[in-house]
Short mmCIF file of N, CA and C in Angstrom, two decimals:
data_model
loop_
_atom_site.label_atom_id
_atom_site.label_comp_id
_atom_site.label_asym_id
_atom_site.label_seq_id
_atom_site.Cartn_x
_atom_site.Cartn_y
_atom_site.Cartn_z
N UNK A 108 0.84 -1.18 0.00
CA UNK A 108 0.00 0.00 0.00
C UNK A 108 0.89 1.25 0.00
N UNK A 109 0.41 2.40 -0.69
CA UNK A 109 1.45 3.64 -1.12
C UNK A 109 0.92 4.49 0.35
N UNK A 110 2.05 5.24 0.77
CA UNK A 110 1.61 6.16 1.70
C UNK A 110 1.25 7.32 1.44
N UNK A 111 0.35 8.27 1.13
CA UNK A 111 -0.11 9.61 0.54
C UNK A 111 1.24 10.58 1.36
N UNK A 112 1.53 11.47 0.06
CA UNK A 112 2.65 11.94 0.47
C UNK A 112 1.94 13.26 -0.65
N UNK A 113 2.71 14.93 0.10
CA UNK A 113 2.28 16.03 -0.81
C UNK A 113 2.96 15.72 -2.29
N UNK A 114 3.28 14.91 -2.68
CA UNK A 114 3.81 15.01 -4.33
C UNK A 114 2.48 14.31 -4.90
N UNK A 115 2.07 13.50 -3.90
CA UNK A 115 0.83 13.03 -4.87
C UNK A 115 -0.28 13.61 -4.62
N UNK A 116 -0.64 14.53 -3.36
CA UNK A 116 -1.74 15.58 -3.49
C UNK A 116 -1.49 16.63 -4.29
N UNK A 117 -0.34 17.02 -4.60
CA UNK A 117 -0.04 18.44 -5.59
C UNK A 117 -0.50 17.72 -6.74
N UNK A 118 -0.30 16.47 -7.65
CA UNK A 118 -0.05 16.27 -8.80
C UNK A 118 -1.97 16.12 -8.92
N UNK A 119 -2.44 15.59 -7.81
CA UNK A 119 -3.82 15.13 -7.69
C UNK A 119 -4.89 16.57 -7.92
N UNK A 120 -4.69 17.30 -7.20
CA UNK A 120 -5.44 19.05 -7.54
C UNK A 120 -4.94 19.47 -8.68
N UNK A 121 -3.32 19.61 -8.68
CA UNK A 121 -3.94 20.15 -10.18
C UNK A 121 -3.94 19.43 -11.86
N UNK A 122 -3.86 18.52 -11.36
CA UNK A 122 -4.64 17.53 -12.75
C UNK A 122 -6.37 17.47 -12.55
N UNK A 123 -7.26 17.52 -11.09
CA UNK A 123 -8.15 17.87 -10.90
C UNK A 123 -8.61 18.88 -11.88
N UNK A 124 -8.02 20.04 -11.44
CA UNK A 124 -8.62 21.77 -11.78
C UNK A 124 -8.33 21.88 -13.35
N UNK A 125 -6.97 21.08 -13.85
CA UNK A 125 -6.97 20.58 -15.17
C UNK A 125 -8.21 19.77 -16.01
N UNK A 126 -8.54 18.95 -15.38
CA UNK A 126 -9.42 18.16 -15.97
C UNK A 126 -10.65 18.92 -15.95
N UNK A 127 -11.37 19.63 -15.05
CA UNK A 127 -12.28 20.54 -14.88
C UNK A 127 -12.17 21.76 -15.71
N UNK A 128 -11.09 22.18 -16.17
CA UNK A 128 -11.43 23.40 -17.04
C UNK A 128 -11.01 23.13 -18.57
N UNK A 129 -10.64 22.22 -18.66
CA UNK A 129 -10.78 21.70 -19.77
C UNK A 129 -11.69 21.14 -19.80
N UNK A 130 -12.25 20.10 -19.16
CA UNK A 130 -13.93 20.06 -19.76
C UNK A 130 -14.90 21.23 -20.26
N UNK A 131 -14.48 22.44 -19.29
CA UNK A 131 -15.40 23.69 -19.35
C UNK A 131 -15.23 24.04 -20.54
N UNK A 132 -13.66 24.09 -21.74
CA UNK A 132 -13.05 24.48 -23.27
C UNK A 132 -14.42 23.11 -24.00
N UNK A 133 -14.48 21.98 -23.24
CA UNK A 133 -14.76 21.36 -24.43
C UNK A 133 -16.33 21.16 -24.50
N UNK A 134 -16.79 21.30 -23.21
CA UNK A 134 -18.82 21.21 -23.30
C UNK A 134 -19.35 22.16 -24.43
N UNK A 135 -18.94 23.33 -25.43
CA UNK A 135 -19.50 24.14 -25.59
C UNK A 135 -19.46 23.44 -27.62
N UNK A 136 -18.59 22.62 -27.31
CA UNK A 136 -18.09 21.86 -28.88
C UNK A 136 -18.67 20.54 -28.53
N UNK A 137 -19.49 20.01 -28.04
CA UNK A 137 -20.18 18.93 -28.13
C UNK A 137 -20.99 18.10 -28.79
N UNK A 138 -21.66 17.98 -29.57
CA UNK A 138 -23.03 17.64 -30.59
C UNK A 138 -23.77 17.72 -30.07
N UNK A 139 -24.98 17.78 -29.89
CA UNK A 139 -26.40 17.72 -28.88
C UNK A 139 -26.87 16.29 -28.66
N UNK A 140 -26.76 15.65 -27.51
CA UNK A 140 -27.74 14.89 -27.52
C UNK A 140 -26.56 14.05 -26.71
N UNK A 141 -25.66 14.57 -26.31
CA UNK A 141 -24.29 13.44 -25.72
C UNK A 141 -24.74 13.16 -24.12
N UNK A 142 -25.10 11.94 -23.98
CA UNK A 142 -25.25 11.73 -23.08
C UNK A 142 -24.19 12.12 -21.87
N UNK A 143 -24.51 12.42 -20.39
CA UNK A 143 -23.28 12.74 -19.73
C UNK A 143 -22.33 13.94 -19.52
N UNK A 144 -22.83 14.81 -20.56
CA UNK A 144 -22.06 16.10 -21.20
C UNK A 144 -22.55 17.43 -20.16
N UNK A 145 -23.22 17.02 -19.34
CA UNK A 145 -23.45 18.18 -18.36
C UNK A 145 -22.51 17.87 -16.86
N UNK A 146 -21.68 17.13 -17.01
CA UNK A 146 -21.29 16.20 -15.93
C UNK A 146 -20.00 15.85 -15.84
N UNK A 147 -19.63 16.15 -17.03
CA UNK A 147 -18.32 16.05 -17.89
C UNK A 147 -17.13 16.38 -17.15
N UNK A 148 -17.19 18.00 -16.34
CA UNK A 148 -16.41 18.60 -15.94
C UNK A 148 -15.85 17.81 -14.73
N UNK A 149 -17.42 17.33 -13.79
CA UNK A 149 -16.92 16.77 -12.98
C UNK A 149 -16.40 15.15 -13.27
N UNK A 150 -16.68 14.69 -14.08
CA UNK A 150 -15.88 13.31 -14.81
C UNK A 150 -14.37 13.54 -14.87
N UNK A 151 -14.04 14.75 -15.50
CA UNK A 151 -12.82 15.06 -15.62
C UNK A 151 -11.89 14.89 -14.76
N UNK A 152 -12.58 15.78 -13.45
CA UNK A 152 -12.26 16.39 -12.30
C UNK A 152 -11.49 15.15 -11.72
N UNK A 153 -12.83 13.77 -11.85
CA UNK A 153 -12.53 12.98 -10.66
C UNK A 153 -11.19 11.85 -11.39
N UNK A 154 -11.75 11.91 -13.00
CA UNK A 154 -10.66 11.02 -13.53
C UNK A 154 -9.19 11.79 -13.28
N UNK A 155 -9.34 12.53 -12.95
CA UNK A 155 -7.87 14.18 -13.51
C UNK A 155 -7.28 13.62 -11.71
N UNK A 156 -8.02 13.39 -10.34
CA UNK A 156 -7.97 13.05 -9.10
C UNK A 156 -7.40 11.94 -9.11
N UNK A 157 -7.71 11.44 -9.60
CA UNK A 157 -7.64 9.61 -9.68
C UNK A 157 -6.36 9.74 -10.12
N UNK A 158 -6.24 10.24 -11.64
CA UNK A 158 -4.87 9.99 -12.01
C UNK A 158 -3.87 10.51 -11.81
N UNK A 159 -3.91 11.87 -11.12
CA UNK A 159 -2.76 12.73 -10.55
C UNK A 159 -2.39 11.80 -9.48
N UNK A 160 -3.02 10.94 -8.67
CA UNK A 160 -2.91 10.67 -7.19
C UNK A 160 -1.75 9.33 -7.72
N UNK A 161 -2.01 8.77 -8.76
CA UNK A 161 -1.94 7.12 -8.99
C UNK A 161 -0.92 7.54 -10.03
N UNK A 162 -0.74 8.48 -10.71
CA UNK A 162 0.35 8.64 -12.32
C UNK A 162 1.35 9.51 -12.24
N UNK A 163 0.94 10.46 -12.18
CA UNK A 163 1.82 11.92 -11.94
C UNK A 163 2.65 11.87 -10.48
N UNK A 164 1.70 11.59 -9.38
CA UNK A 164 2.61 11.54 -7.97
C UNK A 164 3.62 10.57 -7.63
N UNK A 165 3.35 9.74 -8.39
CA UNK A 165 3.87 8.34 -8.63
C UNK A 165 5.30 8.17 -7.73
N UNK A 166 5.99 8.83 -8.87
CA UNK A 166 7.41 8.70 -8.16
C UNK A 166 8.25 10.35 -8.12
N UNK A 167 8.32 10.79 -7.38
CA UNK A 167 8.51 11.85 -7.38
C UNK A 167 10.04 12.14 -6.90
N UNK A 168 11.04 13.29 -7.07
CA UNK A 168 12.65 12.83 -6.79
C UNK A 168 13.36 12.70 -8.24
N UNK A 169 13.00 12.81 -9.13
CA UNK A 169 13.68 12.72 -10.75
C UNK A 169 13.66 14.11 -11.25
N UNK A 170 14.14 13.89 -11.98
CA UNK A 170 14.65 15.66 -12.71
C UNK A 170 13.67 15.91 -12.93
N UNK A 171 13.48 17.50 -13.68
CA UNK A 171 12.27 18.55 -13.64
C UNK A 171 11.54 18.39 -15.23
N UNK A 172 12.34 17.62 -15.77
CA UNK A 172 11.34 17.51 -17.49
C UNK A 172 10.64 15.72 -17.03
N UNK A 173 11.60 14.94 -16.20
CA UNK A 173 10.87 13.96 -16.28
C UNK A 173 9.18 14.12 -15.31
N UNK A 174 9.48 15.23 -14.29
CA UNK A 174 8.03 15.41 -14.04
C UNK A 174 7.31 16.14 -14.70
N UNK A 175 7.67 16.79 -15.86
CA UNK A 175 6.73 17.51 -17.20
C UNK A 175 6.32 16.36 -17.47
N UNK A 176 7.02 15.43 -18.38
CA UNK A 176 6.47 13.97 -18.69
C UNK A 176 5.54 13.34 -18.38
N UNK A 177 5.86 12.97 -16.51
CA UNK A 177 4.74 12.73 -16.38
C UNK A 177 3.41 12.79 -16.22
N UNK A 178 3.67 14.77 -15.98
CA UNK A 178 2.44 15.39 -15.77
C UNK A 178 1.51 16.08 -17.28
N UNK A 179 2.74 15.44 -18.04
CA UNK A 179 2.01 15.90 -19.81
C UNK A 179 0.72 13.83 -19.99
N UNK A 180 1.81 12.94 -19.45
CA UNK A 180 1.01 11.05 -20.00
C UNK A 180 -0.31 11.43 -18.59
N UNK A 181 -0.34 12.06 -17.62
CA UNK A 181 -1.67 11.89 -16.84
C UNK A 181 -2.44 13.06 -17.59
N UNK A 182 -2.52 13.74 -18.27
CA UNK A 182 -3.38 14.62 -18.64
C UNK A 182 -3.60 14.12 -19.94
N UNK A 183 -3.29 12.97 -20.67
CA UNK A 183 -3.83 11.80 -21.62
C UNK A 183 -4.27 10.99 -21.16
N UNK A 184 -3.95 10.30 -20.07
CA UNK A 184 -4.78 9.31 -19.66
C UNK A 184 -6.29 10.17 -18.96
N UNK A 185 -6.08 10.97 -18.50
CA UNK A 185 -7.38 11.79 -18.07
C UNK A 185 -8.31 11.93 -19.37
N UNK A 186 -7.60 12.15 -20.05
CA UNK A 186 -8.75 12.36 -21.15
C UNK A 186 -9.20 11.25 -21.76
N UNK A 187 -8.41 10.42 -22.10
CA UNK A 187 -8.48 9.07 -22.71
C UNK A 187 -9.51 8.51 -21.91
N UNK A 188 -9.62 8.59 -20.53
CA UNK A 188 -10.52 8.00 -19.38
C UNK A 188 -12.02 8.34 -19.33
N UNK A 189 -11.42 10.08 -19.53
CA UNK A 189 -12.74 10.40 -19.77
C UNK A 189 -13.83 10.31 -21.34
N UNK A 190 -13.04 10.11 -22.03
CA UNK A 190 -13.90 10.11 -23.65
C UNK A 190 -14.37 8.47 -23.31
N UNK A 191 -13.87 7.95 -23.03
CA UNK A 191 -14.20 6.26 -22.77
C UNK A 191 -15.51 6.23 -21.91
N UNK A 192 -15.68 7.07 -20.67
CA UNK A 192 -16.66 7.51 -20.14
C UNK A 192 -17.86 7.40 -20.61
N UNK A 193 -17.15 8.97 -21.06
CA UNK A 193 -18.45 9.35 -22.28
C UNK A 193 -19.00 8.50 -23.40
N UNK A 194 -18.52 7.81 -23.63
CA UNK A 194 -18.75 6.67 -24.73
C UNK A 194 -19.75 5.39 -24.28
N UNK A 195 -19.25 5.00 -23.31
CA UNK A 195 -20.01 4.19 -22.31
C UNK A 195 -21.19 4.26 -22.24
N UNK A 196 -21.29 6.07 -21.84
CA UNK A 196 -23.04 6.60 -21.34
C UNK A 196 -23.32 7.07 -22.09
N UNK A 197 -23.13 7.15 -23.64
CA UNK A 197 -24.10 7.72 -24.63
C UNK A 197 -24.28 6.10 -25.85
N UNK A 198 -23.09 4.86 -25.57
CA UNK A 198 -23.91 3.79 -25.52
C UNK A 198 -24.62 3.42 -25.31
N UNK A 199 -24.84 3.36 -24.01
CA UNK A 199 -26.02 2.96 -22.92
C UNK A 199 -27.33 3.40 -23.16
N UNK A 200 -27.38 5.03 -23.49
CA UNK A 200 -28.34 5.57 -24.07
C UNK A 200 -29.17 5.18 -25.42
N UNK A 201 -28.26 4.97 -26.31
CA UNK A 201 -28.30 4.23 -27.34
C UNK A 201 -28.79 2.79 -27.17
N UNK A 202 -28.71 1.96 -26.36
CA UNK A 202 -28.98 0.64 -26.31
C UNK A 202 -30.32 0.15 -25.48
N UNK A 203 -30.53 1.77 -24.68
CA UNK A 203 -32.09 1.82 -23.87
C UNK A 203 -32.84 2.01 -25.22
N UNK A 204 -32.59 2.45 -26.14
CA UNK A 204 -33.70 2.64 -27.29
C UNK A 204 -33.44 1.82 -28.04
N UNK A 205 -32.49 0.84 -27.63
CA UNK A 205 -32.74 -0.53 -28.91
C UNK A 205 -32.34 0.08 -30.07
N UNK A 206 -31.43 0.59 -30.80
CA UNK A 206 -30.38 1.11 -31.71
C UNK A 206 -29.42 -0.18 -32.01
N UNK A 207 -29.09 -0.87 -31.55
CA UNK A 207 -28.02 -2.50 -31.80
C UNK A 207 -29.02 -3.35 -32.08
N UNK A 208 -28.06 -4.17 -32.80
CA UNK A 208 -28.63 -5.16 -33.46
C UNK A 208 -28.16 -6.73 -32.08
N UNK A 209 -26.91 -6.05 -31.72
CA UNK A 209 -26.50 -7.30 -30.80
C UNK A 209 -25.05 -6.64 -29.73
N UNK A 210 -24.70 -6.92 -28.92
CA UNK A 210 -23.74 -6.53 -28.28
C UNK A 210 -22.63 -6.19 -28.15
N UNK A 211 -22.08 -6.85 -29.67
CA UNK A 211 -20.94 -6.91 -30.53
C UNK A 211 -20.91 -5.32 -30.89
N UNK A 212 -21.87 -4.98 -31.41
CA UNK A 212 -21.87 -3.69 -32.15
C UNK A 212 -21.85 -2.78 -31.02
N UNK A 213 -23.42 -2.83 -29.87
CA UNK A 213 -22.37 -2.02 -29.15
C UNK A 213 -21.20 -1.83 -28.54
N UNK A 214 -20.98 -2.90 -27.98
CA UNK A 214 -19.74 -3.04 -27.89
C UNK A 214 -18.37 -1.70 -28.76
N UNK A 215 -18.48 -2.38 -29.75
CA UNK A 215 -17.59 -1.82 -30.88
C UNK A 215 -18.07 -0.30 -31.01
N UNK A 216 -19.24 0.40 -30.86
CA UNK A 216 -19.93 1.80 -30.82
C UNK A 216 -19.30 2.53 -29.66
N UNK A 217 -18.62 2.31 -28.43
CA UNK A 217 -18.49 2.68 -27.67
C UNK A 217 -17.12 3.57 -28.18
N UNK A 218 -16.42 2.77 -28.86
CA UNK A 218 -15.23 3.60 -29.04
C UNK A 218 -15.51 5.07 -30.55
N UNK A 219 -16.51 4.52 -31.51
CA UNK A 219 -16.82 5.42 -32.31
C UNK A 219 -17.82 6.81 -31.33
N UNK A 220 -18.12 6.52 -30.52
CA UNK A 220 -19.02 7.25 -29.37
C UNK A 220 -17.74 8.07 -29.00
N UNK A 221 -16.78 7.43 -28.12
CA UNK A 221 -15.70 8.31 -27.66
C UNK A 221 -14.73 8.97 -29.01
N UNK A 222 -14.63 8.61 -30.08
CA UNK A 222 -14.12 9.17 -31.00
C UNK A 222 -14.84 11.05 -31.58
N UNK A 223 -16.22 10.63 -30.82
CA UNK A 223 -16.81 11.47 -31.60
C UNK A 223 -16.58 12.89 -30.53
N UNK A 224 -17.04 12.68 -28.85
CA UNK A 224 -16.25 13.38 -28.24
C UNK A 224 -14.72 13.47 -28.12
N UNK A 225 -14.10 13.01 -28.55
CA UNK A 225 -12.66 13.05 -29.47
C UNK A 225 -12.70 14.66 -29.31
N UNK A 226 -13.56 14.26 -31.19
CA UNK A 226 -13.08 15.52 -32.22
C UNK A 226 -13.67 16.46 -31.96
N UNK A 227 -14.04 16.54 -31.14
CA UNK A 227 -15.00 17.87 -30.34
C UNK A 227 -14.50 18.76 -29.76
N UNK A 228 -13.14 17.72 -28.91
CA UNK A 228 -12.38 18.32 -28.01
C UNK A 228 -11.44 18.99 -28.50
N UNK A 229 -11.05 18.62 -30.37
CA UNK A 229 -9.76 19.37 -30.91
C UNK A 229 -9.96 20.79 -31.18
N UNK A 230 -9.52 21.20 -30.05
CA UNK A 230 -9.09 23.07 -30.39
C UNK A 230 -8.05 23.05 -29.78
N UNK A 231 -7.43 24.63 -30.20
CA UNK A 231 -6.49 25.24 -29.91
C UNK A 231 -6.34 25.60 -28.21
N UNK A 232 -7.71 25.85 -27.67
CA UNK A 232 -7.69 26.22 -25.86
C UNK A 232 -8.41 25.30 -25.01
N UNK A 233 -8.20 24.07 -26.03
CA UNK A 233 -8.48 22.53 -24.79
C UNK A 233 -7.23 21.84 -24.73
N UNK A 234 -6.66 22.00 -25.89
CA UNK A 234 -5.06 21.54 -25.91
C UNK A 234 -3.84 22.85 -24.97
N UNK A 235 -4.16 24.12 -24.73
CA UNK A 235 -3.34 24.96 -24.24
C UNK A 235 -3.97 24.49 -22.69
N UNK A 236 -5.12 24.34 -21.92
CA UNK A 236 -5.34 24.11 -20.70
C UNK A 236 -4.56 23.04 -20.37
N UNK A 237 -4.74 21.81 -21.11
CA UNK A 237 -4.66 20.38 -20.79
C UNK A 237 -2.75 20.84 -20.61
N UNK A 238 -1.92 21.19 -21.74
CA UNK A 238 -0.74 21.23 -21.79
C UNK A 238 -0.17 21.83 -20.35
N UNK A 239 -0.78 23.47 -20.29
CA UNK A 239 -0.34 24.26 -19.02
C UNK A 239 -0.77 23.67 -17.57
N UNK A 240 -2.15 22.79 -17.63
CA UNK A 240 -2.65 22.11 -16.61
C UNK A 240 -1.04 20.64 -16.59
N UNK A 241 -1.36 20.00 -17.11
CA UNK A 241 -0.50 18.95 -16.98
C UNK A 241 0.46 19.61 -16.57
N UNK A 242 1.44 20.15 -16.89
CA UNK A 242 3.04 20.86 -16.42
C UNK A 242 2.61 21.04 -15.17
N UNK A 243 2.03 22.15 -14.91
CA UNK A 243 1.94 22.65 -13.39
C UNK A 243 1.93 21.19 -12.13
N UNK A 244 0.70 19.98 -12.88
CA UNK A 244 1.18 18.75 -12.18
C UNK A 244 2.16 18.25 -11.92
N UNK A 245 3.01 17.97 -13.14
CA UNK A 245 4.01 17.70 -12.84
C UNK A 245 5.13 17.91 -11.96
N UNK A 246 4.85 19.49 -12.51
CA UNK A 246 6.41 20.09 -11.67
C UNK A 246 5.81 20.86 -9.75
N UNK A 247 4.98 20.79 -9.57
CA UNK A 247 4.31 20.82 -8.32
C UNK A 247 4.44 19.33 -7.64
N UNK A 248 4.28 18.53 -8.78
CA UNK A 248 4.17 17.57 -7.88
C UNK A 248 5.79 17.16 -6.92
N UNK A 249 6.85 17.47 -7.94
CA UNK A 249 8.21 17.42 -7.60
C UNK A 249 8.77 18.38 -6.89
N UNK A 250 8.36 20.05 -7.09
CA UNK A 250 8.46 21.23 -5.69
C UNK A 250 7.94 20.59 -4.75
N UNK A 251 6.69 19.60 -4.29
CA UNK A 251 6.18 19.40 -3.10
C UNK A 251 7.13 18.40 -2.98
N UNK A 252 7.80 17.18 -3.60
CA UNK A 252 8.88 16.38 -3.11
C UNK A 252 9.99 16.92 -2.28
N UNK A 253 10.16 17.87 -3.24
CA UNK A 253 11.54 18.90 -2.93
C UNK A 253 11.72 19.60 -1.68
N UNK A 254 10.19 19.96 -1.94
CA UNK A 254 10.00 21.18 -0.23
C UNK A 254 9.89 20.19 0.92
N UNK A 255 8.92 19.30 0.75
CA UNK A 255 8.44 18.59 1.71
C UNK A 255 9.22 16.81 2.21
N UNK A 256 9.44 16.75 1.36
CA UNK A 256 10.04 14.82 1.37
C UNK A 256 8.99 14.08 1.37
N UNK A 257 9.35 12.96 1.73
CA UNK A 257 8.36 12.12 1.53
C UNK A 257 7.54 12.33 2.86
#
């Protein structure tokens, strides 16, 4: 069992506040009808929590680009986590109205579902949050190593 240490609460808030305001860049580019999409932010939030705590805080004590690194791969897996999400619950939606033919397909819909909040998300100031959000994880997460120890 890991002992919670401030490198993995720093990396955990602000991949949080990352994941949350980048959802806020991307709800407004959505399609209508996405299941989940009011909720998003906080999806983000908690996947952005989850993975700062478990990815980014990880190992903290390595040079200052390798915690860019890691605080650039948790602000992909945050998203990656969350479009998968979203895919899930606008499946689901899809499969309460009997839209599949069999399970296979949804199945296989889930990822064209998250593809579609994908391309929603490609702008110029969901990619500048996510980038400036991730760094600040990172390298917070390694000032709190630095300041604090383990």
């Amino acid at each position: 069992m890991q002992i919670p240490t401030m490198a993995k609460l720093c990396a955990a808030l602000w991949l949080a506040f990352t994941g949350f305001f980048a959802a806020q860049e991307i709800l407004p580019n959505l399609p209508d009808g996405v299941e989940g999409a009011g909720v998003l932010p906080v999806i983000a939030a908690s996947f952005g929590l989850l993975i700062g705590w478990r990815v980014v805080g990880l190992y903290p004590g390595r040079r200052w680009h390798e915690a860019l690194n890691d605080g650039l791969r948790g602000a992909v897996y945050m998203m990656l986590w969350s479009y998968g999400f979203l895919g899930v619950a606008q499946m689901l939606k899809l499969a309460s109205r009997m839209r599949y033919r069999d399970i296979g397909e949804a199945t296989i819909d889930i990822v064209g579902q998250a593809a579609i909040v994908a391309q929603a998300s490609m702008s110029l100031s969901v990619a500048a949050v996510l980038i400036v959000g991730a760094a600040f994880a990172g390298l917070s997460s390694e000032w709190a190593h630095r300041r604090f120890g383990r």
